[in-house]
Structures are given as C-alpha cells and as structure tokens.
XYZ file of C-alpha atoms in Angstrom:
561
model
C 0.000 0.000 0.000
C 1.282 3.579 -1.111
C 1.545 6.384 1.430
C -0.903 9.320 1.827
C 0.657 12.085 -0.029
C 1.158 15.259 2.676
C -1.287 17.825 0.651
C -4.276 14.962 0.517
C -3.845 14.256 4.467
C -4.439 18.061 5.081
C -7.128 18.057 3.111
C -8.867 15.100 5.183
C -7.817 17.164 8.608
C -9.774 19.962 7.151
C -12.801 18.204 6.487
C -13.247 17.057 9.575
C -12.195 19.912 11.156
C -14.992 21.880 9.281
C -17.626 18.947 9.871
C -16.480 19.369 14.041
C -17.413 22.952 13.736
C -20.817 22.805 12.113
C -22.215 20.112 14.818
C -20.983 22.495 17.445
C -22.480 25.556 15.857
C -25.647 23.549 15.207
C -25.550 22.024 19.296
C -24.747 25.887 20.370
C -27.733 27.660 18.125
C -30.376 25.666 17.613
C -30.411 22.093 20.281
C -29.552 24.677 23.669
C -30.942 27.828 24.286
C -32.609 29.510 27.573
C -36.688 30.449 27.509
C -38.652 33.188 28.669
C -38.290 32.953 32.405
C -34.222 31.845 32.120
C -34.667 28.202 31.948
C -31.919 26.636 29.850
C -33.535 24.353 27.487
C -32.103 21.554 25.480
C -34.314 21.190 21.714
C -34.293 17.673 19.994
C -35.070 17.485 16.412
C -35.249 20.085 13.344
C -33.877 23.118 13.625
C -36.792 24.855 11.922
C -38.826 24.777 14.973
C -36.472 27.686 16.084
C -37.137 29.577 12.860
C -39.967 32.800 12.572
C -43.145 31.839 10.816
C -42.598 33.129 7.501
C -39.367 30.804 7.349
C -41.835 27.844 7.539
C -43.716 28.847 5.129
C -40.765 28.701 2.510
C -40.413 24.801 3.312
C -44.038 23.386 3.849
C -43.191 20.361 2.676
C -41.149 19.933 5.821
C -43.267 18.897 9.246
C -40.555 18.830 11.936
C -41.357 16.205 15.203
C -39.831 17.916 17.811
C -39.169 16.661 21.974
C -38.412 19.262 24.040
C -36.607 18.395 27.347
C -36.531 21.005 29.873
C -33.567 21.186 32.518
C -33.814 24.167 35.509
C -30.544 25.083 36.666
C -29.819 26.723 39.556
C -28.653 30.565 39.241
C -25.323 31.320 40.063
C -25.337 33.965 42.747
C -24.338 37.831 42.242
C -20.409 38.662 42.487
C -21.313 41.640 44.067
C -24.106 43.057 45.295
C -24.755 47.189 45.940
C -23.817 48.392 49.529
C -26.518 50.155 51.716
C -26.216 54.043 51.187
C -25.029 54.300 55.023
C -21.767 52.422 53.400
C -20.443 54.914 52.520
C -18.393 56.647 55.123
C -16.118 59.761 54.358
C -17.121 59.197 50.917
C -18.068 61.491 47.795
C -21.566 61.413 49.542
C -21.293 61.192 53.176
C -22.493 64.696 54.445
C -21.219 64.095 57.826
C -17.428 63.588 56.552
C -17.808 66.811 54.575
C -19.014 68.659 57.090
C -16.681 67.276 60.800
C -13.403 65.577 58.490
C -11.917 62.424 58.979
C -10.027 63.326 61.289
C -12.556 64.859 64.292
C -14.969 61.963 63.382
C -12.025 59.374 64.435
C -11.553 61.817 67.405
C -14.810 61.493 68.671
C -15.003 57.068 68.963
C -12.937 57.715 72.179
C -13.767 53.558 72.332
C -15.125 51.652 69.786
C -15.111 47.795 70.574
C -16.473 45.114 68.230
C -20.303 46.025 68.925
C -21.757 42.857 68.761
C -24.993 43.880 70.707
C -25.425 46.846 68.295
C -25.128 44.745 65.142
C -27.835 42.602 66.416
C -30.364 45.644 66.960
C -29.392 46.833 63.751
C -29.996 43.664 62.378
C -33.695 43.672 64.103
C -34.299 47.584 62.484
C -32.956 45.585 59.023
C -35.669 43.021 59.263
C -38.267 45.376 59.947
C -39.078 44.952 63.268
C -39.626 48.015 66.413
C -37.069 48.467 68.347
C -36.703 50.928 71.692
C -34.051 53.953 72.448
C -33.639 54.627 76.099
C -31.419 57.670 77.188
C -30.146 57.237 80.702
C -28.417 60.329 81.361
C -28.903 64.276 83.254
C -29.635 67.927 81.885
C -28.037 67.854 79.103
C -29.987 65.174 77.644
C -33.037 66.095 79.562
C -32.710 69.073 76.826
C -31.799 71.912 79.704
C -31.537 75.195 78.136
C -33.554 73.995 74.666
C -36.256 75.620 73.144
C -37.812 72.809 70.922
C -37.454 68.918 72.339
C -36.695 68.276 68.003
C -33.398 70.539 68.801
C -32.306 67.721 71.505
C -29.446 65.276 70.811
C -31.518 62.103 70.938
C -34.364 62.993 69.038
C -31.932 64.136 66.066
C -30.220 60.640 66.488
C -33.747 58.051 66.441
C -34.899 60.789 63.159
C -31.576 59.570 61.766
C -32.254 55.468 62.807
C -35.656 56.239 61.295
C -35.162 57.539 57.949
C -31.440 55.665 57.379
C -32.678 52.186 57.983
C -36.345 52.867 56.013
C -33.943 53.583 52.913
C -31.926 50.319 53.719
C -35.330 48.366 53.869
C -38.146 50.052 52.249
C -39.460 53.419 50.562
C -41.712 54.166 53.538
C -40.052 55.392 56.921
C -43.268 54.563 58.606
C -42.288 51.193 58.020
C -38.913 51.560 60.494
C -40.699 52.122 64.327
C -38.319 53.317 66.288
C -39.301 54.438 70.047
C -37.511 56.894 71.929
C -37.795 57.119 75.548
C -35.732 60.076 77.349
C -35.477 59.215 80.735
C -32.681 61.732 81.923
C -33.314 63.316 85.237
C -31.642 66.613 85.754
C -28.839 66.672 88.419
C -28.498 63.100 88.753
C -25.271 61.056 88.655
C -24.310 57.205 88.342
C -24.801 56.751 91.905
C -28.533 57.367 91.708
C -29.271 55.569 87.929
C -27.250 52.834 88.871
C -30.198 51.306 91.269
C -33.242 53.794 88.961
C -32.596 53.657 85.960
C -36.014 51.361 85.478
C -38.015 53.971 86.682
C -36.937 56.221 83.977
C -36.908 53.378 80.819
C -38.746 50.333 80.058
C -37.244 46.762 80.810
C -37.529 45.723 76.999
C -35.208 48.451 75.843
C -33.108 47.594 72.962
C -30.549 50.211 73.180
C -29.373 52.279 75.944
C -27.212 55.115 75.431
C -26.081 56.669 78.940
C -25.088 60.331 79.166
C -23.508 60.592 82.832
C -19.713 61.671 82.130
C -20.226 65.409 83.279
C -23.031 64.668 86.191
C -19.814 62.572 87.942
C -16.735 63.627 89.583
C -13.845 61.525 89.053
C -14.543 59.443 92.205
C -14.059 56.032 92.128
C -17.104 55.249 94.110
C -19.082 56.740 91.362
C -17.277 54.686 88.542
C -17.957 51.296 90.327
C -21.885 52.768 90.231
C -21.245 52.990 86.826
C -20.189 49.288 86.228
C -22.756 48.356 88.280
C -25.642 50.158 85.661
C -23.552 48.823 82.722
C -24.104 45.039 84.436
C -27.665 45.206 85.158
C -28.462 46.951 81.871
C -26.910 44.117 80.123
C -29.016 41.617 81.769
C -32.408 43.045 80.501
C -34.643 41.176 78.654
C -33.251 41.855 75.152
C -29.802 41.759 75.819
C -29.561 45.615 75.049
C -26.606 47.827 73.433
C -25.499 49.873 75.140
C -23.266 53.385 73.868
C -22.003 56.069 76.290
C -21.971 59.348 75.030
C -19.408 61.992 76.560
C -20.327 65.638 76.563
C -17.842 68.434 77.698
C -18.121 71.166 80.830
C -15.755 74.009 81.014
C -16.933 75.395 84.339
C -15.585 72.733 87.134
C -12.041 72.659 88.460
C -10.907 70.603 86.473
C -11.782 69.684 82.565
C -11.124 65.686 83.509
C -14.739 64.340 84.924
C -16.060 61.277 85.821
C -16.325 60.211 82.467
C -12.440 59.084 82.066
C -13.025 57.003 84.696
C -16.084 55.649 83.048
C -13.460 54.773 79.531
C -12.133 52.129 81.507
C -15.270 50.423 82.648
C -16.552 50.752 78.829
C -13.493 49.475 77.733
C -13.538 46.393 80.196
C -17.553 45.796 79.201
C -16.870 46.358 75.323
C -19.273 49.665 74.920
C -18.767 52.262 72.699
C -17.666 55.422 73.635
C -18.548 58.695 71.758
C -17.090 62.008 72.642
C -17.887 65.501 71.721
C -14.353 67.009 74.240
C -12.187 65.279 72.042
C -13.258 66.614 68.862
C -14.269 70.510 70.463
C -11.780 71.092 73.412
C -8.329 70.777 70.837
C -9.973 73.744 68.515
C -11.322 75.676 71.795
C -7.853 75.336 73.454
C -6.081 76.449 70.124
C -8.787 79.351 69.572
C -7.866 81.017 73.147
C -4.426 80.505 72.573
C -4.092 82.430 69.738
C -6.479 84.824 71.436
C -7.086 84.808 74.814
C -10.596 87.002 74.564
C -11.886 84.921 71.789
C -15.320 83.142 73.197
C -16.302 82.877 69.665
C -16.123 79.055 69.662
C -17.758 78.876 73.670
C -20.817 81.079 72.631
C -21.603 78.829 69.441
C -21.369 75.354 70.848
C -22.279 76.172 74.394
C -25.915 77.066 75.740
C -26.668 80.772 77.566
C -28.993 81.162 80.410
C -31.934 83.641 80.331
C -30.288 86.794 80.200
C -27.574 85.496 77.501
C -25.075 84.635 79.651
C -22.870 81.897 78.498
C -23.123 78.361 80.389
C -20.248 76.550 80.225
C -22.229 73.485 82.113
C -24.456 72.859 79.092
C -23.815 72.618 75.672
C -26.339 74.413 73.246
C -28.574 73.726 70.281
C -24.908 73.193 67.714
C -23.549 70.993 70.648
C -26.573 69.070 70.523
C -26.596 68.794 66.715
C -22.625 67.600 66.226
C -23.118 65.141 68.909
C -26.163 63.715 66.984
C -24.294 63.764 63.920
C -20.815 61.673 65.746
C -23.254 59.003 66.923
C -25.311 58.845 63.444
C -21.705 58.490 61.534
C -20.349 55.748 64.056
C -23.769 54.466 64.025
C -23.618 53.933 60.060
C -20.236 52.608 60.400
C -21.018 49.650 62.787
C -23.942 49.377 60.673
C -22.314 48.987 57.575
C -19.517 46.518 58.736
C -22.173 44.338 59.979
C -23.730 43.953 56.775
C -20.896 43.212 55.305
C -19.995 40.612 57.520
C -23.533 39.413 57.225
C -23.083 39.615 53.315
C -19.594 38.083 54.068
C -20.536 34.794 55.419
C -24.258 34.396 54.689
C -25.620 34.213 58.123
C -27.629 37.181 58.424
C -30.273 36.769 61.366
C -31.803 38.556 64.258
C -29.504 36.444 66.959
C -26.363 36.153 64.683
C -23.388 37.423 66.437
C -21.136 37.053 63.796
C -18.474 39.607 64.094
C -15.275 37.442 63.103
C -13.270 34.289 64.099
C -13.449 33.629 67.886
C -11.536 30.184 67.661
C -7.774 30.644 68.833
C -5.470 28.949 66.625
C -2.081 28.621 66.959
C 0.456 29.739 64.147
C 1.785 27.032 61.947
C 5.305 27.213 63.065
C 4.163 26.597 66.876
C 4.015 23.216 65.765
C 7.269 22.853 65.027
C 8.258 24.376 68.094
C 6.317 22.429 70.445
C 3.767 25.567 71.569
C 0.416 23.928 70.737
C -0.958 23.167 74.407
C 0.117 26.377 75.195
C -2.700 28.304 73.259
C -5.659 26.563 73.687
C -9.412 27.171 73.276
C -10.418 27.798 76.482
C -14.360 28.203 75.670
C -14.678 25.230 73.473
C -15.495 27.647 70.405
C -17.987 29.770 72.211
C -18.844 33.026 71.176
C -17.553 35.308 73.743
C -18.597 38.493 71.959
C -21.557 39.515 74.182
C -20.236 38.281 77.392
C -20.951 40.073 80.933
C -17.284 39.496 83.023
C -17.852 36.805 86.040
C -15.587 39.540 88.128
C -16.149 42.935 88.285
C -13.671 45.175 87.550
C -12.937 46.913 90.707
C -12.544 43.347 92.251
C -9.546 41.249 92.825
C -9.168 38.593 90.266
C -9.283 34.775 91.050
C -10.560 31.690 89.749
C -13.895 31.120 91.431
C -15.997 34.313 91.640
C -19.043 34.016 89.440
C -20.885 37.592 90.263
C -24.263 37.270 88.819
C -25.918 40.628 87.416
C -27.489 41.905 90.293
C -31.450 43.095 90.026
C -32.011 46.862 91.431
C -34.956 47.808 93.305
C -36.032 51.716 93.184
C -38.270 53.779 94.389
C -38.498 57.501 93.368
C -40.133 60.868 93.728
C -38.860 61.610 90.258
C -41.041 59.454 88.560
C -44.086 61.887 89.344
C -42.762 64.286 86.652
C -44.500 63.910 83.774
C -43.896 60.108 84.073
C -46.030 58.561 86.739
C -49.441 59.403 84.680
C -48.837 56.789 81.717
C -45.440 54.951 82.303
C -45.998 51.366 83.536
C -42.700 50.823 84.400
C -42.144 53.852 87.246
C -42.837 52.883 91.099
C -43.600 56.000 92.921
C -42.346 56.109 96.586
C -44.496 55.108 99.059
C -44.345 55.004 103.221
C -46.054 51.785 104.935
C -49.014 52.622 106.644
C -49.143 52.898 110.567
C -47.870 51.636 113.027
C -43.977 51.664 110.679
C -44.806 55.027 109.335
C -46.073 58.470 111.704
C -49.441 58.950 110.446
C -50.859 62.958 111.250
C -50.492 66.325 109.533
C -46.856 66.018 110.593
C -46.423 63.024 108.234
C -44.128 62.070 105.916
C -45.669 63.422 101.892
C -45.098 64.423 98.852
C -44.059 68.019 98.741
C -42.492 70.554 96.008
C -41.730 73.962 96.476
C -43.869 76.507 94.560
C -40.861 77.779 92.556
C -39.981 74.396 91.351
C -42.957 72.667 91.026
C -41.336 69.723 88.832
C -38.975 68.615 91.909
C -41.085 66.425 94.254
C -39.568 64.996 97.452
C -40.989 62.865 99.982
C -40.895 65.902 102.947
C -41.408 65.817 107.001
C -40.642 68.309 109.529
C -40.265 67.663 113.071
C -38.196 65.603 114.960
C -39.467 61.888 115.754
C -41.759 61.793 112.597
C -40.858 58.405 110.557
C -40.859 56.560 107.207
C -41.142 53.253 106.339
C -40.190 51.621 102.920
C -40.441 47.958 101.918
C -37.520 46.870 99.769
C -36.112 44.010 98.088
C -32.503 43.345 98.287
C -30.424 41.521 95.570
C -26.661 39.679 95.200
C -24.881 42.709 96.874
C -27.236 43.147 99.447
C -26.991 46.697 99.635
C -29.264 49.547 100.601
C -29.145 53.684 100.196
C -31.157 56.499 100.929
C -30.926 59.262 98.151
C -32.014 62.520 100.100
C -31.685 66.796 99.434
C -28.586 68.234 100.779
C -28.413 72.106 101.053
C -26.039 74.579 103.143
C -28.973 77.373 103.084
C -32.399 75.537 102.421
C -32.876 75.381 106.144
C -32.627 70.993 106.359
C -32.008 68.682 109.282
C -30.903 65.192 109.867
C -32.533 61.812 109.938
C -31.355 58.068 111.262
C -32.179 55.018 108.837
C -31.757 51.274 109.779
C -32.913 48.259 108.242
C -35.340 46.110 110.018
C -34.979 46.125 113.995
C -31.390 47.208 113.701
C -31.307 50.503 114.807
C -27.978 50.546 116.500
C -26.413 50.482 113.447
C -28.376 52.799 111.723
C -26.836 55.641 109.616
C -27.344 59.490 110.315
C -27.790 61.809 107.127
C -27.184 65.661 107.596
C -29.115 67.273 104.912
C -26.793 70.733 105.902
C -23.654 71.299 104.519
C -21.674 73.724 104.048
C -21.862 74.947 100.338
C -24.460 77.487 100.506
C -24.926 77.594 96.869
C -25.378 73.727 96.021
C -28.727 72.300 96.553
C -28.190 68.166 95.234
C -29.462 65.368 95.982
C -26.699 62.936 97.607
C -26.895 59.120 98.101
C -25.651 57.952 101.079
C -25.690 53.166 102.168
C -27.336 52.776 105.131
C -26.128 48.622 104.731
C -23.533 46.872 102.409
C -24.495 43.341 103.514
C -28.041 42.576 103.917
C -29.297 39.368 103.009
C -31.267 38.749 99.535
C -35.166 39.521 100.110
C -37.550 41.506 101.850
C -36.507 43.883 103.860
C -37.962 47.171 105.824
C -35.962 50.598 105.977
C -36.850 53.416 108.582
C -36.314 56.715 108.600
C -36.537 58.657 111.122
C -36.058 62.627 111.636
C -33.940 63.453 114.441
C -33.997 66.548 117.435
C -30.345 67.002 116.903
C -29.667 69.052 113.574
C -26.592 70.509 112.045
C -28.313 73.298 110.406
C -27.360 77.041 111.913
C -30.839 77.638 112.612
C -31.879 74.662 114.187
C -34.345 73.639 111.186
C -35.372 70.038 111.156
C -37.149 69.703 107.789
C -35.988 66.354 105.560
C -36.457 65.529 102.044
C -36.016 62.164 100.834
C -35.681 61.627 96.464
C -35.794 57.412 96.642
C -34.749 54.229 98.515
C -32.735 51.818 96.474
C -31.400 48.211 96.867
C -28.974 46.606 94.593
C-alpha cells in the first residue's frame, strides 16, 4: 500500500475539522438555548422549529417532530451586590465627613469595641421589626436650656435610625418604628441611675445610650456605680446595646470628669464610647491661645442662660446637633460593617453574632516548636462576643468568683414628673401605713416647692416623725437612701436602719456647708443585707446641724442593689 501524499492528508484534517465545527455551531444555536423565564432548554429534532413563521412557510413540505426536554438550573449567585447608602463613610456622599473631616470623626469614637450587641439591633431595624431607644443620662440630655425637644441630641439621632434604615429596607419610613424614651433626670449622677434607671426606661429596651460623664466627679465610688448600671443593663430582657456618650463642661475645676473614669469600665464591658471634648476642646484650646478674649467658639457650641449669659455646664442647640451627627456616623459605620460581615458569610439573622473568628489557633510554626498546648481554646469555640465578666472590675481577680448581674430595686419621687401618669414601668415612693410610718399632719408626703414645682420629694418636719419603705434586696445586698442636701435651704438630719437594727443605723445631715449647692446625695445605710424583703426606717432626728436649728428632711428614693 502507497503512502498518503502530505497535501491529501491536510485536506482530510480539514474536512473534519470543518464537519467538528458545524455540529458544534448547530448544538450551540439551535439544540440549547434559555426560555422566557431563564430556563436553559435543550431542543431535539429540526432546527426549523427555532425559525420565525414566515421561514416555515418557505419549506411546507417539511413537518418537523420535535421533543423538548426542559432542565432548571440553579442561578449562580451575584459577584457583588450594591452596599446600603449608610456604606459609605467619608465618601463622595457622606455629608457628615464633609461637614466634621476624617479626622474629628475618628476623634470622637474615644472607644469603639467590636459592637456585637449593636449589630444585632441593627440587624432587628434591618428586618423590619420596632425596636426601643432609652437615654439614661442628666440635663443635658433632659434638653436643659432647649427651646424645641426636636433641637435635643436624641431625638436628632432616632430621626436619623428612622429615615437611614427605612432607605436600607423600604421606601416608607413609617415602616422603620423606632421608640424613643428620654429618661434623663436633671442633676443626677451614676450613683442614683445605677439602682433607677427602670423607673426612667422600660425593661424591653433595645438600646441604651447613657449620658452621665459630666453629672460625675472623678470618684471612684461613682465609677464602680457605673459598672454596676452597665451590668444590670446588660441583663435586661433583650440583651440591650449599650453606647455612652461623653459631653464636655468648662466650668468645674478641672476639665477631667467622671467620664475618664467611666473609659475604663466601657473598655472592660466592650461599649462604645462617643465624645464631643475630644473633637471641640483641641480647637477651643487652640482658639484662646491664639487669642485669649476669643469666646467665639464657647458662645456657638455652648448654651446661655436667660439673660444670655454663656453656660459653660451645658452645651447648646450646635452641641446638641454635632453630637447627633458623631453618633449617626459611628452608628452607620457599625452598621455597615455588619452587613458586610452578614453579606460576608451568609448568616444574616436577628440572633447572629457574627463579628469574626473567635476560635484561637495557633500559628503554623508553633508546631514545630512544640507551643500547641500552650494556646488553647479555652471556651470550646464559644462566642464570647456579648459576654458580661464573672468579676467585676474593681474586684480582685481569682478563679472562682461568678458575680451574677445583680437586680435593682427603686423607688423615686422623680417618677411623678410627667412620668407617673402613663409609664408602667415607674414605682412611685411610698411610706407603709401605721404603726412603721407616723401617720398625722406632721407626716411624711409628697411636697415641692412653689418655685420648682417639677422637683417632688418625699418631705417631714419635726423631729421623731418616721418613714417606712419595703424593699427588696439583691446579690450585693446593699441599701441607700438618696435625700436633698443644702447649706442654706434650712434641712435637718434623719437616722435610717434596716429592720430592727437601729444601732447600726446611719445618720444623714441634709446641711452642709456649700451654701450655693442644693443636690441630691446618696448615702448606704447597709452593704451586707441578706437577699429579700426587707424594711428601711427613717426617722427625723432633734439634733440638727443646720445654723438655725431647722429640722425639715427631704427624701428623692430608697434603692437596693
């Protein structure tokens, strides 16, 4: 047999290699192509059952069979899908950015933490359901020196929760509930909401954000009250976040407050901090330095008292409005990183607390070295990311204390403004009836002074009149009296005890000797009382500091913690 000359066996490559082609061009045009509704769909028989009408009529002597076979496959998800507009910090549209900079916005997260609790209540507004605000803080929040309640910080800050998240998850901002409850009590501090804060918001809160940093000196006493509010808030029914907001007050002793004491508790408890000092005080200091009679900066982010004068205790209406907009951009922030984590690893869910790998894991190379039983997993994979300490953190560390969240018990005067009427969640204070409380005109009651009718205290006179309370002690088993001290208000003293304990009962002066500050102080009457029921007295006493020999004693609440 001859050999294939080279020209013919190109030819014969060529045929075949044309014949190859035309059964894939027919397979790819007319056997597979997609319907109507994206199905892919695979055609057996002629291919003139894929051509227009008018094509068939130029062949009728052809009548096609064709099977159709029908095969759904399953859509191959997005590569990338658009970000929420509230991704897009410091952007080309982020008004906030253009209107603070970078760089005062990163001033002002004095603490920012991983925010697991917040990404789950943002994840609740993102699914459409109500959530609840609830501001625990003093005058400033309470709106002191305000002309419209829509100029205050907090209402600025739900509008924002309101209209951002409607845009994330509908057209309609009715369809984002979002319900603010202010329950800030001018001249309070940690030591009183600490114990009654419930009186002031509801139980089923789902963010707190507590405004207390100017109200406290830097005492330690008041920063352990303010681990102790941070611990029981946490244990509310649903879980809350909670943020601390720092405002600034140029008219102490000192510019450091009780709030960089409270840093360190956040820090320890994994709460946000947000501070309006760090991003003002730099510019103010600068400002006077330059020139020391310049006020400019003072006068617009301050507030001014009747006659114009400038407060240096209160910021005003601008103060108000930047510290709205530093929550709403580190509120967008978190928000935004939790969607992308959500978007990240497909988990998103009401309860997901996804915010990254918890596992520890050693390094590769501590294999070699013989390190791997000396990092462990000491929580068997657990997420740790909303956990409440076992120790508190003004407590000596060890092994074996497991300090559960205690439950306060309060009892207030303050609840009667504007509160008592409707809330069901405030518990006015009440005296027993006879024989543990003095029953007469010379009573114990509810009394406020003519000039200040929206300060109620629980008022008696003369010496030997008492007051009964029934309270409920919890894990630390102790109890205060919160009561009016003034150096010029004409006040006397009282004894309290728990029980039938009256040797140890505590006397409370209600003189002092700063004739110009009229606040209510909080003074423990026990530190170790059992858990349960319990009865405190009160009981006005003959002996009396005041110059003038007044007696009169006003009591604000009874707590137990």
């Amino acid at each position: 047999m001859g050999r294939i000359p080279p020209t013919r066996l190109i030819h014969y490559f060529l045929i075949l290699g044309v014949g190859l082609l035309s059964i894939l061009l027919y397979l790819t045009f007319f056997l597979y192509y997609a319907d109507a509704e994206g199905r892919s769909t695979i055609s057996l028989g002629s291919p003139w059952a894929l051509c227009s009408s008018s094509d068939q009529d130029a062949v009728p002597e052809l009548t096609p069979t064709t099977t159709t076979m029908t095969v759904t496959v399953t859509p191959t998800p997005k590569p990338y899908e658009l970000e929420p507009a509230y991704c897009n910090y410091c952007t080309s549209t982020d008004e906030l950015c253009k209107r603070y900079g970078s760089f005062n916005l990163a001033r002002s997260r004095a603490y920012e933490g991983s925010n697991a609790r917040l990404k789950r209540v943002i994840r609740k507004l993102r699914s459409g359901q109500k959530i609840k605000i609830g501001i625990v803080g003093g005058s400033v929040s309470k709106g002191h020196g305000l002309k419209d309640r829509r100029d205050n910080w907090s209402y600025i800050y739900a509008e924002y929760i309101r209209e951002t998240f409607a845009q994330a998850t509908s057209s309609n901002a009715s369809n984002v509930e979002v319900e603010l409850i202010n329950g800030s009590v001018s001249g309070t501090i940690t030591q009183y909401m600490e114990t009654c804060y419930r009186e002031h918001i509801p139980e089923d809160v789902d963010l707190v954000i507590i405004e207390l940093a100017i109200n406290d000196q830097r005492l330690e006493y008041l920063a352990k009250g303010y681990e102790n509010l941070i611990r029981s808030i946490f244990a509310l029914p649903q879980r809350p976040a909670v943020i601390s907001v720092q405002v600034m007050a140029l008219m102490f002793q000192t510019i450091t407050m009780g709030g960089d004491l409270h840093t360190a508790v956040a820090e320890y408890y994994d709460t946000p901090i947000i501070s309006i000092r760090n991003v003002l005080l730099p510019h103010i200091l600068r400002s006077t330095q330059l020139n020391h009679s310049d006020d400019s900066l003072e006068h617009y982010w301050f507030g001014h008292d009747i006659v114009g004068g400038l407060d240096l205790r209160h910021v005003g209406k601008n103060g108000h409005r930047m510290l709205a907009d530093l929550l709403a951009s580190f509120t967008s922030r978190v928000a935004c990183e939790g969607w992308r984590e959500d978007h990240l690893t497909g988990t998103f869910s009401e309860d997901s607390n996804v915010v990254g790998g918890w596992d520890w894991d050693p390094y590769d190379s501590d294999h070699t070295k013989g390190l791997l039983s000396s990092l462990p997993n000491p929580n068997d994979g657990e997420d740790v990311s909303e956990y409440i300490p076992r120790q508190l953190l003004f407590g000596k560390y060890d092994h074996t204390t497991v300090l559960q969240p205690a439950t306060p018990f309060c009892r207030t005067t303050n609840t009667l403004v504007g509160m008592a009427a409707f809330s069901t969640y405030a518990h006015l204070l009440e005296t027993l009836p006879p024989p543990f409380s003095s029953e007469g005109p010379d009573a114990f009651k509810l009394w406020s002074h003519q000039s200040n009718p929206g300060k109620v205290w629980l008022t008696g006179r003369k010496p030997g009149v008492r007051a009964a309370f029934k309270i409920q002690t919890s894990t630390l088993g102790r109890v205060r009296v919160t009561y009016l001290r003034s150096g010029s208000w004409g006040l006397g003293s009282a004894l309290c005890w728990l029980d039938d304990d009256r040797e140890k009962g505590q006397r409370l002066d209600g003189y002092w000797i700063y004739t110009n500050a009229h606040v209510a102080n909080t003074h423990v009457v026990i530190e170790n009382a059992t858990p349960g029921e319990h009865i405190l007295y009160c009981e006005i006493l003959e002996e009396t500091k005041d110059p003038g020999g007044a007696t009169e004693f006003r009591i604000a609440a009874v707590d137990a913690l």
